[in-house]
Amino acid sequence: MALLQSSSHFLISNHSLSPNNSNSNNNQIPKFKISKFVSLQYWIGKTDRIFRIKCTGEESIIRTTDGGGDGGNGKGGFNGGDDSDGDGDYDEKEFGPVVKFDEVVKEAEKRGANLPNGMLEAAKTTGLRRLILSRYLDMQGSAWPLGFLMRHCAMLRNRMLADPSFLFKVGTEIVIDSCSATFAEVQKRGNDFWAEFELYAADLLVGLVVDIALVGMLAPYVRIGKQSVSSSSFGRFRHACGTLPSSMFEAERPGCKFTLQQRISTFFYKGFLYGSVGFGCGLIGQGIANLIMTAKRSIKKSEEDIPVPPLIKSAALWGFFLTVSANARYQIVNGLESLVEASPVAKRVPPVAMAFTVGVRSANNIYGWMQFVEWAKLSGVQ
């Protein structure tokens, strides 16, 4: 699709924008005058194309009926609005029909709910899928703190709309991780466990924060509406990251198709994010533990006291461990969970998927903690 400019006139057809074209047919839109072009977005539907043209002080949304789209858009995530990839029948079967703006407002008023700005904007332009709307209305009315977070925390809201079991997975990860950490630390440290209790406490504190990051960063999430692309380098980089799947093995579906290159890029991108989180949490967690250890020794010294671990080296170990080990293990865990959740057995009996989540995350956490303690001892950090 091309964009050409001639003074201040543009003409839209189903394949291009061309200036001052006098030829006209059913696939073209009469030209119009604008003050200054800002951005152009378009979506491919099953039987039409929708163009959004933004200019200084005005915005035009135009629909052309040109006979359909051209397959997946490679944008990833779930689309809470209209069809964008020519698979509307499948979308409707899985996510329900598109609910237009007037009906969305009526449903929200009936439930006494206010829609977030992003959902409201999507409802105005393309509508919202029935399942997405009903999930939000149900969850925003939940007891505190879930209802409050659904209304005000977009990161949680978008993940809960895509996967209602997201909080169950986070809670499972935290409980299992705490138990697994204790088991692994006792096994690896043996008779030195109580003498090295501060190290165990630091590992546990960092681990709890990391658990939320590990689950949240790989969780699928709904992307309401369409994202505009900034012309700046950072804007293009951010958009490119936004097109990646949430995890390397995220399942494909209409509006959610990924290339092999995107999946490989996801592994390294998530590894970088995990490493950053691990290093930051390591600084905080180990810093707190070091303060406790130093204060304890200033009050009473003992021959059984172990040396205070180096702060930067400990944080670097956390960052490296999350980048290499945790990233690979949790990518695999997410892929296995997706396979089980999509199976006919799990769809008929949902507790099967929940039991599998508990089992696979238990095994992953026990192995991960034992590996971390071993790496910490080999590196001389602990």
mmCIF file of C-alpha atoms in Angstrom:
data_model
loop_
_atom_site.group_PDB
_atom_site.id
_atom_site.type_symbol
_atom_site.label_atom_id
_atom_site.label_comp_id
_atom_site.label_asym_id
_atom_site.label_seq_id
_atom_site.Cartn_x
_atom_site.Cartn_y
_atom_site.Cartn_z
ATOM 1 C CA MET A 1 0.000 0.000 0.000
ATOM 2 C CA ALA A 2 1.436 3.354 -1.024
ATOM 3 C CA LEU A 3 0.978 6.859 0.326
ATOM 4 C CA LEU A 4 1.559 9.783 -2.025
ATOM 5 C CA GLN A 5 0.994 13.454 -1.331
ATOM 6 C CA SER A 6 0.173 16.241 -3.746
ATOM 7 C CA SER A 7 -0.301 19.614 -2.032
ATOM 8 C CA SER A 8 -3.132 18.885 0.405
ATOM 9 C CA HIS A 9 -5.271 16.404 -1.557
ATOM 10 C CA PHE A 10 -5.389 12.631 -1.058
ATOM 11 C CA LEU A 11 -7.380 9.928 -2.795
ATOM 12 C CA ILE A 12 -7.871 6.482 -1.226
ATOM 13 C CA SER A 13 -8.399 3.306 -3.215
ATOM 14 C CA ASN A 14 -8.391 -0.296 -2.021
ATOM 15 C CA HIS A 15 -4.682 -0.643 -2.844
ATOM 16 C CA SER A 16 -3.130 2.797 -2.670
ATOM 17 C CA LEU A 17 -3.380 6.455 -1.910
ATOM 18 C CA SER A 18 -2.738 8.544 -4.995
ATOM 19 C CA PRO A 19 -2.905 12.278 -5.577
ATOM 20 C CA ASN A 20 -5.483 14.000 -7.742
ATOM 21 C CA ASN A 21 -6.607 10.829 -9.518
ATOM 22 C CA SER A 22 -9.587 11.627 -11.636
ATOM 23 C CA ASN A 23 -10.478 7.984 -12.333
ATOM 24 C CA SER A 24 -13.122 6.693 -10.008
ATOM 25 C CA ASN A 25 -14.719 3.307 -9.394
ATOM 26 C CA ASN A 26 -16.492 1.409 -6.627
ATOM 27 C CA ASN A 27 -13.227 0.668 -4.859
ATOM 28 C CA GLN A 28 -12.201 4.298 -4.539
ATOM 29 C CA ILE A 29 -13.104 7.027 -2.108
ATOM 30 C CA PRO A 30 -13.682 10.609 -3.325
ATOM 31 C CA LYS A 31 -10.770 12.849 -2.474
ATOM 32 C CA PHE A 32 -10.978 15.265 0.407
ATOM 33 C CA LYS A 33 -8.969 18.204 1.594
ATOM 34 C CA ILE A 34 -7.024 18.177 4.858
ATOM 35 C CA SER A 35 -4.771 20.646 6.603
ATOM 36 C CA LYS A 36 -1.807 18.444 7.535
ATOM 37 C CA PHE A 37 -1.365 14.679 7.307
ATOM 38 C CA VAL A 38 -0.344 13.006 10.600
ATOM 39 C CA SER A 39 -0.811 9.248 10.302
ATOM 40 C CA LEU A 40 -2.649 6.512 8.446
ATOM 41 C CA GLN A 41 -3.879 3.176 9.815
ATOM 42 C CA TYR A 42 -5.877 0.505 8.044
ATOM 43 C CA TRP A 43 -7.333 -2.888 8.939
ATOM 44 C CA ILE A 44 -8.280 -5.737 6.637
ATOM 45 C CA GLY A 45 -11.649 -7.285 7.353
ATOM 46 C CA LYS A 46 -13.413 -10.231 5.793
ATOM 47 C CA THR A 47 -15.315 -8.153 3.262
ATOM 48 C CA ASP A 48 -13.927 -4.674 3.631
ATOM 49 C CA ARG A 49 -11.004 -2.448 4.611
ATOM 50 C CA ILE A 50 -11.171 0.238 7.250
ATOM 51 C CA PHE A 51 -8.934 3.306 7.020
ATOM 52 C CA ARG A 52 -8.252 5.746 9.849
ATOM 53 C CA ILE A 53 -6.626 8.968 8.707
ATOM 54 C CA LYS A 54 -5.454 11.416 11.356
ATOM 55 C CA CYS A 55 -4.734 15.018 10.518
ATOM 56 C CA THR A 56 -4.195 18.141 12.584
ATOM 57 C CA GLY A 57 -7.466 18.851 14.290
ATOM 58 C CA GLU A 58 -9.483 16.120 12.558
ATOM 59 C CA GLU A 59 -9.807 12.382 12.052
ATOM 60 C CA SER A 60 -11.575 10.442 9.300
ATOM 61 C CA ILE A 61 -12.566 6.771 9.400
ATOM 62 C CA ILE A 62 -13.408 5.282 6.009
ATOM 63 C CA ARG A 63 -14.628 1.783 5.105
ATOM 64 C CA THR A 64 -14.191 0.335 1.619
ATOM 65 C CA THR A 65 -15.894 -2.849 0.398
ATOM 66 C CA ASP A 66 -13.207 -4.424 -1.732
ATOM 67 C CA GLY A 67 -13.854 -8.128 -1.306
ATOM 68 C CA GLY A 68 -11.833 -9.177 1.677
ATOM 69 C CA GLY A 69 -8.486 -9.318 3.402
ATOM 70 C CA ASP A 70 -5.203 -11.048 2.914
ATOM 71 C CA GLY A 71 -4.585 -13.284 5.879
ATOM 72 C CA GLY A 72 -2.919 -12.780 9.230
ATOM 73 C CA ASN A 73 -1.566 -9.434 10.283
ATOM 74 C CA GLY A 74 1.357 -10.668 12.326
ATOM 75 C CA LYS A 75 0.536 -8.231 15.120
ATOM 76 C CA GLY A 76 0.064 -10.840 17.793
ATOM 77 C CA GLY A 77 -2.068 -10.792 20.899
ATOM 78 C CA PHE A 78 -5.847 -10.834 20.868
ATOM 79 C CA ASN A 79 -7.943 -8.230 19.167
ATOM 80 C CA GLY A 80 -10.783 -6.952 21.301
ATOM 81 C CA GLY A 81 -12.397 -5.144 18.393
ATOM 82 C CA ASP A 82 -13.362 -5.884 14.832
ATOM 83 C CA ASP A 83 -11.962 -8.547 12.529
ATOM 84 C CA SER A 84 -8.547 -7.789 11.159
ATOM 85 C CA ASP A 85 -7.446 -10.930 9.381
ATOM 86 C CA GLY A 86 -10.296 -12.360 7.366
ATOM 87 C CA ASP A 87 -11.194 -15.051 9.927
ATOM 88 C CA GLY A 88 -14.328 -13.448 11.309
ATOM 89 C CA ASP A 89 -16.302 -16.707 11.437
ATOM 90 C CA TYR A 90 -13.706 -18.318 13.672
ATOM 91 C CA ASP A 91 -13.459 -15.190 15.821
ATOM 92 C CA GLU A 92 -17.225 -15.089 16.252
ATOM 93 C CA LYS A 93 -17.334 -18.748 17.266
ATOM 94 C CA GLU A 94 -14.626 -18.303 19.900
ATOM 95 C CA PHE A 95 -15.100 -14.719 21.102
ATOM 96 C CA GLY A 96 -18.712 -14.000 20.156
ATOM 97 C CA PRO A 97 -20.092 -11.376 17.783
ATOM 98 C CA VAL A 98 -18.891 -7.787 17.641
ATOM 99 C CA VAL A 99 -20.909 -5.532 19.941
ATOM 100 C CA LYS A 100 -21.320 -2.010 18.591
ATOM 101 C CA PHE A 101 -20.852 1.164 20.599
ATOM 102 C CA ASP A 102 -24.513 1.822 21.510
ATOM 103 C CA GLU A 103 -25.004 -1.691 22.822
ATOM 104 C CA VAL A 104 -21.688 -1.577 24.700
ATOM 105 C CA VAL A 105 -22.793 1.595 26.486
ATOM 106 C CA LYS A 106 -26.175 0.042 27.355
ATOM 107 C CA GLU A 107 -24.534 -3.091 28.760
ATOM 108 C CA ALA A 108 -22.107 -1.016 30.841
ATOM 109 C CA GLU A 109 -24.859 1.239 32.189
ATOM 110 C CA LYS A 110 -26.961 -1.788 33.059
ATOM 111 C CA ARG A 111 -24.100 -3.143 35.172
ATOM 112 C CA GLY A 112 -23.213 0.280 36.585
ATOM 113 C CA ALA A 113 -19.714 0.072 35.100
ATOM 114 C CA ASN A 114 -17.436 2.593 33.422
ATOM 115 C CA LEU A 115 -15.328 1.340 30.534
ATOM 116 C CA PRO A 116 -11.583 2.160 30.478
ATOM 117 C CA ASN A 117 -10.562 4.703 27.846
ATOM 118 C CA GLY A 118 -8.962 2.096 25.586
ATOM 119 C CA MET A 119 -12.056 -0.109 25.519
ATOM 120 C CA LEU A 120 -14.316 2.895 25.027
ATOM 121 C CA GLU A 121 -12.259 4.090 22.059
ATOM 122 C CA ALA A 122 -12.282 0.599 20.521
ATOM 123 C CA ALA A 123 -16.044 0.374 21.013
ATOM 124 C CA LYS A 124 -16.496 3.661 19.134
ATOM 125 C CA THR A 125 -14.349 2.671 16.163
ATOM 126 C CA THR A 126 -14.618 -1.096 15.663
ATOM 127 C CA GLY A 127 -16.801 -2.448 18.466
ATOM 128 C CA LEU A 128 -15.878 -5.065 21.084
ATOM 129 C CA ARG A 129 -16.156 -8.818 21.025
ATOM 130 C CA ARG A 130 -18.991 -10.097 23.199
ATOM 131 C CA LEU A 131 -16.737 -12.370 25.263
ATOM 132 C CA ILE A 132 -14.220 -9.589 25.983
ATOM 133 C CA LEU A 133 -16.994 -7.217 27.070
ATOM 134 C CA SER A 134 -18.749 -9.775 29.280
ATOM 135 C CA ARG A 135 -15.490 -10.822 30.939
ATOM 136 C CA TYR A 136 -14.634 -7.244 31.800
ATOM 137 C CA LEU A 137 -18.099 -6.463 33.154
ATOM 138 C CA ASP A 138 -18.034 -9.601 35.309
ATOM 139 C CA MET A 139 -14.540 -9.037 36.679
ATOM 140 C CA GLN A 140 -14.815 -5.304 37.322
ATOM 141 C CA GLY A 141 -17.727 -6.069 39.641
ATOM 142 C CA SER A 142 -15.686 -8.552 41.688
ATOM 143 C CA ALA A 143 -14.779 -7.991 45.314
ATOM 144 C CA TRP A 144 -11.790 -5.843 46.267
ATOM 145 C CA PRO A 145 -8.990 -5.904 45.240
ATOM 146 C CA LEU A 146 -9.746 -7.689 41.941
ATOM 147 C CA GLY A 147 -12.567 -5.342 40.950
ATOM 148 C CA PHE A 148 -10.456 -2.259 41.714
ATOM 149 C CA LEU A 149 -7.441 -3.595 39.799
ATOM 150 C CA MET A 150 -9.563 -4.561 36.788
ATOM 151 C CA ARG A 151 -10.839 -0.999 36.562
ATOM 152 C CA HIS A 152 -7.522 0.775 37.113
ATOM 153 C CA CYS A 153 -4.645 -1.578 36.232
ATOM 154 C CA ALA A 154 -4.393 -2.138 32.474
ATOM 155 C CA MET A 155 -1.584 -4.718 32.742
ATOM 156 C CA LEU A 156 -3.688 -7.016 34.933
ATOM 157 C CA ARG A 157 -6.929 -6.276 33.074
ATOM 158 C CA ASN A 158 -5.574 -7.186 29.647
ATOM 159 C CA ARG A 159 -4.108 -10.454 30.934
ATOM 160 C CA MET A 160 -7.256 -11.437 32.816
ATOM 161 C CA LEU A 161 -9.387 -10.757 29.734
ATOM 162 C CA ALA A 162 -7.181 -13.050 27.662
ATOM 163 C CA ASP A 163 -6.777 -15.729 30.351
ATOM 164 C CA PRO A 164 -9.191 -15.700 33.327
ATOM 165 C CA SER A 165 -6.909 -18.231 35.071
ATOM 166 C CA PHE A 166 -3.999 -15.762 35.123
ATOM 167 C CA LEU A 167 -4.270 -14.982 38.851
ATOM 168 C CA PHE A 168 -4.577 -18.688 39.625
ATOM 169 C CA LYS A 169 -1.281 -19.255 37.807
ATOM 170 C CA VAL A 170 0.390 -16.379 39.664
ATOM 171 C CA GLY A 171 -0.863 -17.636 43.031
ATOM 172 C CA THR A 172 0.138 -21.190 42.195
ATOM 173 C CA GLU A 173 3.603 -20.020 41.204
ATOM 174 C CA ILE A 174 4.096 -18.082 44.448
ATOM 175 C CA VAL A 175 2.917 -20.905 46.756
ATOM 176 C CA ILE A 176 4.812 -23.606 44.900
ATOM 177 C CA ASP A 177 7.919 -21.468 44.592
ATOM 178 C CA SER A 178 8.016 -20.736 48.321
ATOM 179 C CA CYS A 179 7.655 -24.420 49.194
ATOM 180 C CA SER A 180 10.081 -25.511 46.478
ATOM 181 C CA ALA A 181 12.634 -22.918 47.565
ATOM 182 C CA THR A 182 12.537 -24.150 51.146
ATOM 183 C CA PHE A 183 12.838 -27.794 50.059
ATOM 184 C CA ALA A 184 15.679 -27.105 47.625
ATOM 185 C CA GLU A 185 17.602 -24.862 50.028
ATOM 186 C CA VAL A 186 17.402 -27.435 52.832
ATOM 187 C CA GLN A 187 18.565 -30.186 50.458
ATOM 188 C CA LYS A 188 21.478 -28.197 49.033
ATOM 189 C CA ARG A 189 22.658 -26.417 52.192
ATOM 190 C CA GLY A 190 22.213 -29.424 54.485
ATOM 191 C CA ASN A 191 23.608 -28.843 57.977
ATOM 192 C CA ASP A 192 24.565 -25.265 57.051
ATOM 193 C CA PHE A 193 20.937 -24.223 56.463
ATOM 194 C CA TRP A 194 20.421 -22.309 59.710
ATOM 195 C CA ALA A 195 23.871 -20.776 59.579
ATOM 196 C CA GLU A 196 23.048 -19.545 56.064
ATOM 197 C CA PHE A 197 19.430 -18.645 56.864
ATOM 198 C CA GLU A 198 19.896 -15.020 55.757
ATOM 199 C CA LEU A 199 20.894 -16.222 52.293
ATOM 200 C CA TYR A 200 17.768 -18.377 52.134
ATOM 201 C CA ALA A 201 15.616 -15.433 53.195
ATOM 202 C CA ALA A 202 17.186 -13.209 50.535
ATOM 203 C CA ASP A 203 16.660 -15.845 47.851
ATOM 204 C CA LEU A 204 13.026 -16.278 48.916
ATOM 205 C CA LEU A 205 12.329 -12.532 48.924
ATOM 206 C CA VAL A 206 13.786 -12.043 45.454
ATOM 207 C CA GLY A 207 12.042 -15.175 44.230
ATOM 208 C CA LEU A 208 8.588 -13.943 45.228
ATOM 209 C CA VAL A 209 8.999 -10.744 43.220
ATOM 210 C CA VAL A 210 10.475 -12.628 40.294
ATOM 211 C CA ASP A 211 7.558 -15.101 40.301
ATOM 212 C CA ILE A 212 5.106 -12.359 39.387
ATOM 213 C CA ALA A 213 7.398 -11.107 36.630
ATOM 214 C CA LEU A 214 7.996 -14.594 35.227
ATOM 215 C CA VAL A 215 4.292 -15.393 34.934
ATOM 216 C CA GLY A 216 3.159 -11.914 33.881
ATOM 217 C CA MET A 217 5.709 -11.346 31.121
ATOM 218 C CA LEU A 218 4.834 -14.596 29.341
ATOM 219 C CA ALA A 219 1.073 -14.426 29.822
ATOM 220 C CA PRO A 220 -1.110 -13.742 26.751
ATOM 221 C CA TYR A 221 -2.953 -10.444 26.860
ATOM 222 C CA VAL A 222 -5.751 -8.689 25.013
ATOM 223 C CA ARG A 223 -4.755 -5.726 22.863
ATOM 224 C CA ILE A 224 -7.761 -3.477 22.680
ATOM 225 C CA GLY A 225 -7.992 -1.370 19.519
ATOM 226 C CA LYS A 226 -5.104 -0.640 17.178
ATOM 227 C CA GLN A 227 -1.724 0.771 18.049
ATOM 228 C CA SER A 228 -0.385 3.725 16.045
ATOM 229 C CA VAL A 229 3.257 3.695 15.004
ATOM 230 C CA SER A 230 5.500 6.607 15.951
ATOM 231 C CA SER A 231 8.046 7.823 13.411
ATOM 232 C CA SER A 232 10.817 7.959 16.030
ATOM 233 C CA SER A 233 13.348 5.152 16.411
ATOM 234 C CA PHE A 234 12.082 4.346 19.895
ATOM 235 C CA GLY A 235 8.506 4.311 18.616
ATOM 236 C CA ARG A 236 9.373 1.859 15.844
ATOM 237 C CA PHE A 237 11.307 -0.335 18.271
ATOM 238 C CA ARG A 238 8.401 -0.320 20.713
ATOM 239 C CA HIS A 239 5.990 -1.238 17.932
ATOM 240 C CA ALA A 240 8.264 -4.074 16.790
ATOM 241 C CA CYS A 241 8.362 -5.445 20.341
ATOM 242 C CA GLY A 242 4.583 -5.143 20.518
ATOM 243 C CA THR A 243 4.186 -7.410 17.491
ATOM 244 C CA LEU A 244 6.056 -10.262 19.206
ATOM 245 C CA PRO A 245 4.113 -13.093 20.859
ATOM 246 C CA SER A 246 3.819 -12.964 24.625
ATOM 247 C CA SER A 247 5.772 -16.217 24.824
ATOM 248 C CA MET A 248 7.798 -18.236 22.361
ATOM 249 C CA PHE A 249 5.151 -20.965 22.079
ATOM 250 C CA GLU A 250 2.024 -18.806 22.210
ATOM 251 C CA ALA A 251 -0.732 -20.509 20.234
ATOM 252 C CA GLU A 252 -1.828 -19.000 16.941
ATOM 253 C CA ARG A 253 -5.405 -17.984 16.276
ATOM 254 C CA PRO A 254 -7.208 -15.453 14.084
ATOM 255 C CA GLY A 255 -5.598 -12.065 14.623
ATOM 256 C CA CYS A 256 -2.730 -13.773 16.432
ATOM 257 C CA LYS A 257 -0.242 -15.181 13.910
ATOM 258 C CA PHE A 258 3.529 -15.147 14.284
ATOM 259 C CA THR A 259 6.526 -15.966 12.130
ATOM 260 C CA LEU A 260 9.406 -18.200 13.166
ATOM 261 C CA GLN A 261 11.633 -15.121 13.331
ATOM 262 C CA GLN A 262 9.212 -13.431 15.747
ATOM 263 C CA ARG A 263 9.163 -16.489 17.999
ATOM 264 C CA ILE A 264 12.959 -16.700 18.098
ATOM 265 C CA SER A 265 13.165 -12.956 18.749
ATOM 266 C CA THR A 266 10.724 -13.394 21.625
ATOM 267 C CA PHE A 267 13.089 -15.803 23.367
ATOM 268 C CA PHE A 268 15.934 -13.273 23.387
ATOM 269 C CA TYR A 269 13.674 -10.279 24.099
ATOM 270 C CA LYS A 270 12.061 -11.963 27.103
ATOM 271 C CA GLY A 271 15.480 -13.129 28.242
ATOM 272 C CA PHE A 272 16.657 -9.521 28.245
ATOM 273 C CA LEU A 273 13.590 -8.446 30.253
ATOM 274 C CA TYR A 274 14.037 -11.312 32.704
ATOM 275 C CA GLY A 275 17.714 -10.481 33.147
ATOM 276 C CA SER A 276 16.887 -6.841 33.884
ATOM 277 C CA VAL A 277 14.236 -7.831 36.429
ATOM 278 C CA GLY A 278 16.556 -10.396 38.019
ATOM 279 C CA PHE A 279 19.425 -7.928 38.377
ATOM 280 C CA GLY A 280 17.161 -5.242 39.872
ATOM 281 C CA CYS A 281 15.456 -7.643 42.283
ATOM 282 C CA GLY A 282 18.821 -9.138 43.192
ATOM 283 C CA LEU A 283 20.142 -5.711 44.154
ATOM 284 C CA ILE A 284 17.127 -5.041 46.366
ATOM 285 C CA GLY A 285 16.740 -8.493 47.897
ATOM 286 C CA GLN A 286 20.412 -9.172 48.507
ATOM 287 C CA GLY A 287 20.879 -5.594 49.695
ATOM 288 C CA ILE A 288 18.240 -6.106 52.379
ATOM 289 C CA ALA A 289 19.795 -9.435 53.393
ATOM 290 C CA ASN A 290 23.242 -7.867 53.599
ATOM 291 C CA LEU A 291 21.922 -5.092 55.838
ATOM 292 C CA ILE A 292 20.355 -7.680 58.151
ATOM 293 C CA MET A 293 23.538 -9.746 58.226
ATOM 294 C CA THR A 294 25.703 -6.695 58.930
ATOM 295 C CA ALA A 295 23.380 -5.473 61.704
ATOM 296 C CA LYS A 296 23.310 -8.947 63.262
ATOM 297 C CA ARG A 297 27.095 -9.149 63.325
ATOM 298 C CA SER A 298 27.420 -5.683 64.827
ATOM 299 C CA ILE A 299 25.301 -6.821 67.770
ATOM 300 C CA LYS A 300 26.721 -10.307 68.252
ATOM 301 C CA LYS A 301 29.504 -12.044 66.371
ATOM 302 C CA SER A 302 29.736 -15.794 66.058
ATOM 303 C CA GLU A 303 32.254 -18.238 64.642
ATOM 304 C CA GLU A 304 29.429 -19.748 62.588
ATOM 305 C CA ASP A 305 28.776 -16.464 60.773
ATOM 306 C CA ILE A 306 29.279 -16.713 57.022
ATOM 307 C CA PRO A 307 30.806 -13.909 54.946
ATOM 308 C CA VAL A 308 28.436 -11.231 53.671
ATOM 309 C CA PRO A 309 27.859 -11.996 49.935
ATOM 310 C CA PRO A 310 29.041 -9.418 47.370
ATOM 311 C CA LEU A 311 26.031 -7.323 46.342
ATOM 312 C CA ILE A 312 26.772 -6.649 42.665
ATOM 313 C CA LYS A 313 27.983 -10.174 41.994
ATOM 314 C CA SER A 314 24.838 -11.621 43.604
ATOM 315 C CA ALA A 315 22.593 -9.359 41.530
ATOM 316 C CA ALA A 316 24.513 -10.319 38.378
ATOM 317 C CA LEU A 317 23.979 -13.989 39.194
ATOM 318 C CA TRP A 318 20.221 -13.418 39.493
ATOM 319 C CA GLY A 319 20.176 -11.583 36.174
ATOM 320 C CA PHE A 320 22.186 -14.310 34.409
ATOM 321 C CA PHE A 321 20.114 -17.102 35.963
ATOM 322 C CA LEU A 322 16.818 -15.572 34.830
ATOM 323 C CA THR A 323 18.141 -14.793 31.353
ATOM 324 C CA VAL A 324 19.453 -18.285 30.665
ATOM 325 C CA SER A 325 17.741 -20.861 32.887
ATOM 326 C CA ALA A 326 14.415 -19.332 33.969
ATOM 327 C CA ASN A 327 13.656 -17.909 30.528
ATOM 328 C CA ALA A 328 14.077 -21.277 28.797
ATOM 329 C CA ARG A 329 12.208 -23.251 31.474
ATOM 330 C CA TYR A 330 9.226 -20.915 31.702
ATOM 331 C CA GLN A 331 8.900 -20.655 27.929
ATOM 332 C CA ILE A 332 8.564 -24.448 27.841
ATOM 333 C CA VAL A 333 6.122 -24.452 30.770
ATOM 334 C CA ASN A 334 3.898 -21.903 29.019
ATOM 335 C CA GLY A 335 3.957 -23.932 25.809
ATOM 336 C CA LEU A 336 2.964 -27.127 27.637
ATOM 337 C CA GLU A 337 0.156 -25.318 29.482
ATOM 338 C CA SER A 338 -1.177 -23.946 26.185
ATOM 339 C CA LEU A 339 -1.238 -27.441 24.674
ATOM 340 C CA VAL A 340 -3.128 -28.889 27.621
ATOM 341 C CA GLU A 341 -5.595 -25.990 27.845
ATOM 342 C CA ALA A 342 -6.397 -26.367 24.132
ATOM 343 C CA SER A 343 -6.992 -30.117 24.399
ATOM 344 C CA PRO A 344 -10.564 -31.484 24.191
ATOM 345 C CA VAL A 345 -10.195 -33.129 27.616
ATOM 346 C CA ALA A 346 -9.273 -29.860 29.363
ATOM 347 C CA LYS A 347 -12.113 -28.004 27.624
ATOM 348 C CA ARG A 348 -14.598 -30.572 28.874
ATOM 349 C CA VAL A 349 -13.044 -30.832 32.346
ATOM 350 C CA PRO A 350 -11.295 -27.514 33.261
ATOM 351 C CA PRO A 351 -9.762 -28.888 36.513
ATOM 352 C CA VAL A 352 -7.504 -31.050 34.314
ATOM 353 C CA ALA A 353 -5.686 -27.948 33.079
ATOM 354 C CA MET A 354 -5.472 -26.563 36.615
ATOM 355 C CA ALA A 355 -4.013 -29.826 37.936
ATOM 356 C CA PHE A 356 -1.476 -29.862 35.120
ATOM 357 C CA THR A 357 -0.473 -26.272 35.958
ATOM 358 C CA VAL A 358 0.168 -27.237 39.582
ATOM 359 C CA GLY A 359 2.162 -30.324 38.598
ATOM 360 C CA VAL A 360 4.369 -28.830 35.896
ATOM 361 C CA ARG A 361 5.101 -25.659 37.871
ATOM 362 C CA SER A 362 5.973 -27.699 40.969
ATOM 363 C CA ALA A 363 8.533 -29.725 39.046
ATOM 364 C CA ASN A 364 9.898 -26.608 37.359
ATOM 365 C CA ASN A 365 10.301 -24.721 40.623
ATOM 366 C CA ILE A 366 12.012 -27.532 42.514
ATOM 367 C CA TYR A 367 14.511 -28.034 39.704
ATOM 368 C CA GLY A 368 15.024 -24.281 39.268
ATOM 369 C CA TRP A 369 15.783 -23.620 42.930
ATOM 370 C CA MET A 370 18.197 -26.532 43.227
ATOM 371 C CA GLN A 371 19.958 -25.303 40.110
ATOM 372 C CA PHE A 372 20.181 -21.736 41.449
ATOM 373 C CA VAL A 373 21.716 -22.802 44.773
ATOM 374 C CA GLU A 374 24.241 -24.923 42.877
ATOM 375 C CA TRP A 375 25.121 -22.024 40.562
ATOM 376 C CA ALA A 376 25.452 -19.689 43.570
ATOM 377 C CA LYS A 377 27.887 -22.021 45.274
ATOM 378 C CA LEU A 378 29.930 -22.647 42.099
ATOM 379 C CA SER A 379 30.202 -18.925 41.412
ATOM 380 C CA GLY A 380 31.359 -18.224 44.964
ATOM 381 C CA VAL A 381 28.457 -15.881 45.687
ATOM 382 C CA GLN A 382 27.104 -18.084 48.496
#
